[in-house]
Amino acid sequence: MKALVPTGRADAPVGFAEVAQPEPGPGEALVKVEAFSVNRGETFKLEAPEPGWRPGKDVAGLVVQAAADGSGPGVCRRVVGHPPADGWAEYVRVPTSSLAELPESIDAVRAAALPLAGLTALRLLRTAGALAGRRVLMTGASGGVGHYVTELASAAGAELTVVTASPERGRRLAELGAAEVVHEVGAALGPYDLVLESTGGDALPLALSRLARRGTLIWFGQASRRPATLDFFDFFTGPESATLRHFHYADSDVPDGRDLATLVRLVEEGRLTPELGRVAPWSETAATLTDLRERRIRGKAVLTVN
């Protein structure tokens, strides 16, 4: 089969190659990929790819071989999935615990924009707890996670302030329910009961300083790719006795498939809207990755497999 494999080149990070079609294990289904989306973490890994690794964690398509143990969707069922890797290909094997069936009302392109960003947003807010009436600050809100968090948190009653450098994205986040949009962390006044921080570097201590006494900061990313430095004594200037919590979306007691089914239901009910920045044939994947690196794409980039 055809698959996109890492090249190690900055100008064309992936290229087509012929690879063996995967053979699913007992608890895995073979999915014919119709569409896949690109995640920022994958673009980072493509800069120095590990031997044998192929990208692809967000896919949608058709089950062509059901799991041998009888679990999961049957043949010809339309699904969205979150495999560990290898999804930028004609076929991918996916654990049935990481699959959810799709209704006819949701096409593969929109579904492919759901998994990693949607799972992160859903689980991030589950970790945060009750949101009604709480003042919340979210940094790095321009991407897919920020989009989904804005919809879900505002619907749950949070008074949400989002940080985005893009005026265009800011206007869209306001339409989705953000109470306030600022273009740098320093412009967020606070104090906030909860901070969702995904930037790292200088943004994290600055966001922490906007936290209310005994508030919570959940650190779920480091998009700046720079470590943060914290000073113990800075807590006394506002966020005294605050909680700083690390979050990783994959550390969940709920299977991916069950949470994907929740996301699918929310989309079907019109309560969650996959935001598509670009839809293109997979022959344009390398060019799309370049545009993502240069920030020319806002929203999810989804590639359709021929």
PDB file of N, CA, C and O in Angstrom, residues 9 27 31 78 90 104 121 141 163 233 300:
ATOM      1  N   ARG A   9      13.804  15.730   5.867  1.00  0.00           N
ATOM      2  CA  ARG A   9      14.098  16.987   5.168  1.00  0.00           C
ATOM      3  C   ARG A   9      13.153  18.081   5.636  1.00  0.00           C
ATOM      4  O   ARG A   9      11.951  17.856   5.782  1.00  0.00           O
ATOM      5  N   GLY A  27      -7.254  -7.673  18.917  1.00  0.00           N
ATOM      6  CA  GLY A  27      -8.112  -6.581  19.359  1.00  0.00           C
ATOM      7  C   GLY A  27      -8.011  -5.355  18.491  1.00  0.00           C
ATOM      8  O   GLY A  27      -8.283  -4.236  18.949  1.00  0.00           O
ATOM      9  N   VAL A  31      -8.599  -0.477   9.098  1.00  0.00           N
ATOM     10  CA  VAL A  31      -9.423   0.626   8.626  1.00  0.00           C
ATOM     11  C   VAL A  31      -8.851   1.160   7.315  1.00  0.00           C
ATOM     12  O   VAL A  31      -7.647   1.442   7.228  1.00  0.00           O
ATOM     13  N   ARG A  78     -18.534   2.757   9.246  1.00  0.00           N
ATOM     14  CA  ARG A  78     -17.768   4.010   9.178  1.00  0.00           C
ATOM     15  C   ARG A  78     -17.312   4.376  10.582  1.00  0.00           C
ATOM     16  O   ARG A  78     -18.092   4.324  11.542  1.00  0.00           O
ATOM     17  N   GLU A  90      -2.923   4.342   3.277  1.00  0.00           N
ATOM     18  CA  GLU A  90      -4.185   3.849   2.731  1.00  0.00           C
ATOM     19  C   GLU A  90      -4.942   3.000   3.742  1.00  0.00           C
ATOM     20  O   GLU A  90      -6.183   3.001   3.750  1.00  0.00           O
ATOM     21  N   GLU A 104     -24.329   8.798   9.638  1.00  0.00           N
ATOM     22  CA  GLU A 104     -24.268   9.275   8.257  1.00  0.00           C
ATOM     23  C   GLU A 104     -24.146  10.799   8.174  1.00  0.00           C
ATOM     24  O   GLU A 104     -23.651  11.340   7.187  1.00  0.00           O
ATOM     25  N   ALA A 121      -9.316  18.266  24.784  1.00  0.00           N
ATOM     26  CA  ALA A 121     -10.246  19.251  25.337  1.00  0.00           C
ATOM     27  C   ALA A 121     -11.228  18.611  26.305  1.00  0.00           C
ATOM     28  O   ALA A 121     -11.466  19.125  27.412  1.00  0.00           O
ATOM     29  N   ALA A 141      -4.776  29.577  22.614  1.00  0.00           N
ATOM     30  CA  ALA A 141      -6.116  29.098  22.272  1.00  0.00           C
ATOM     31  C   ALA A 141      -6.391  29.051  20.778  1.00  0.00           C
ATOM     32  O   ALA A 141      -7.520  28.765  20.376  1.00  0.00           O
ATOM     33  N   VAL A 163      -6.413  33.480  25.110  1.00  0.00           N
ATOM     34  CA  VAL A 163      -5.250  34.205  24.613  1.00  0.00           C
ATOM     35  C   VAL A 163      -4.908  33.670  23.230  1.00  0.00           C
ATOM     36  O   VAL A 163      -4.633  32.480  23.061  1.00  0.00           O
ATOM     37  N   PHE A 233       8.579  32.279  45.680  1.00  0.00           N
ATOM     38  CA  PHE A 233       8.089  33.467  46.374  1.00  0.00           C
ATOM     39  C   PHE A 233       7.078  34.263  45.549  1.00  0.00           C
ATOM     40  O   PHE A 233       6.328  35.081  46.103  1.00  0.00           O
ATOM     41  N   LYS A 300      -7.910  23.051  11.895  1.00  0.00           N
ATOM     42  CA  LYS A 300      -7.356  21.740  11.577  1.00  0.00           C
ATOM     43  C   LYS A 300      -7.084  21.578  10.085  1.00  0.00           C
ATOM     44  O   LYS A 300      -7.907  21.937   9.241  1.00  0.00           O
TER      45      LYS A 300
END
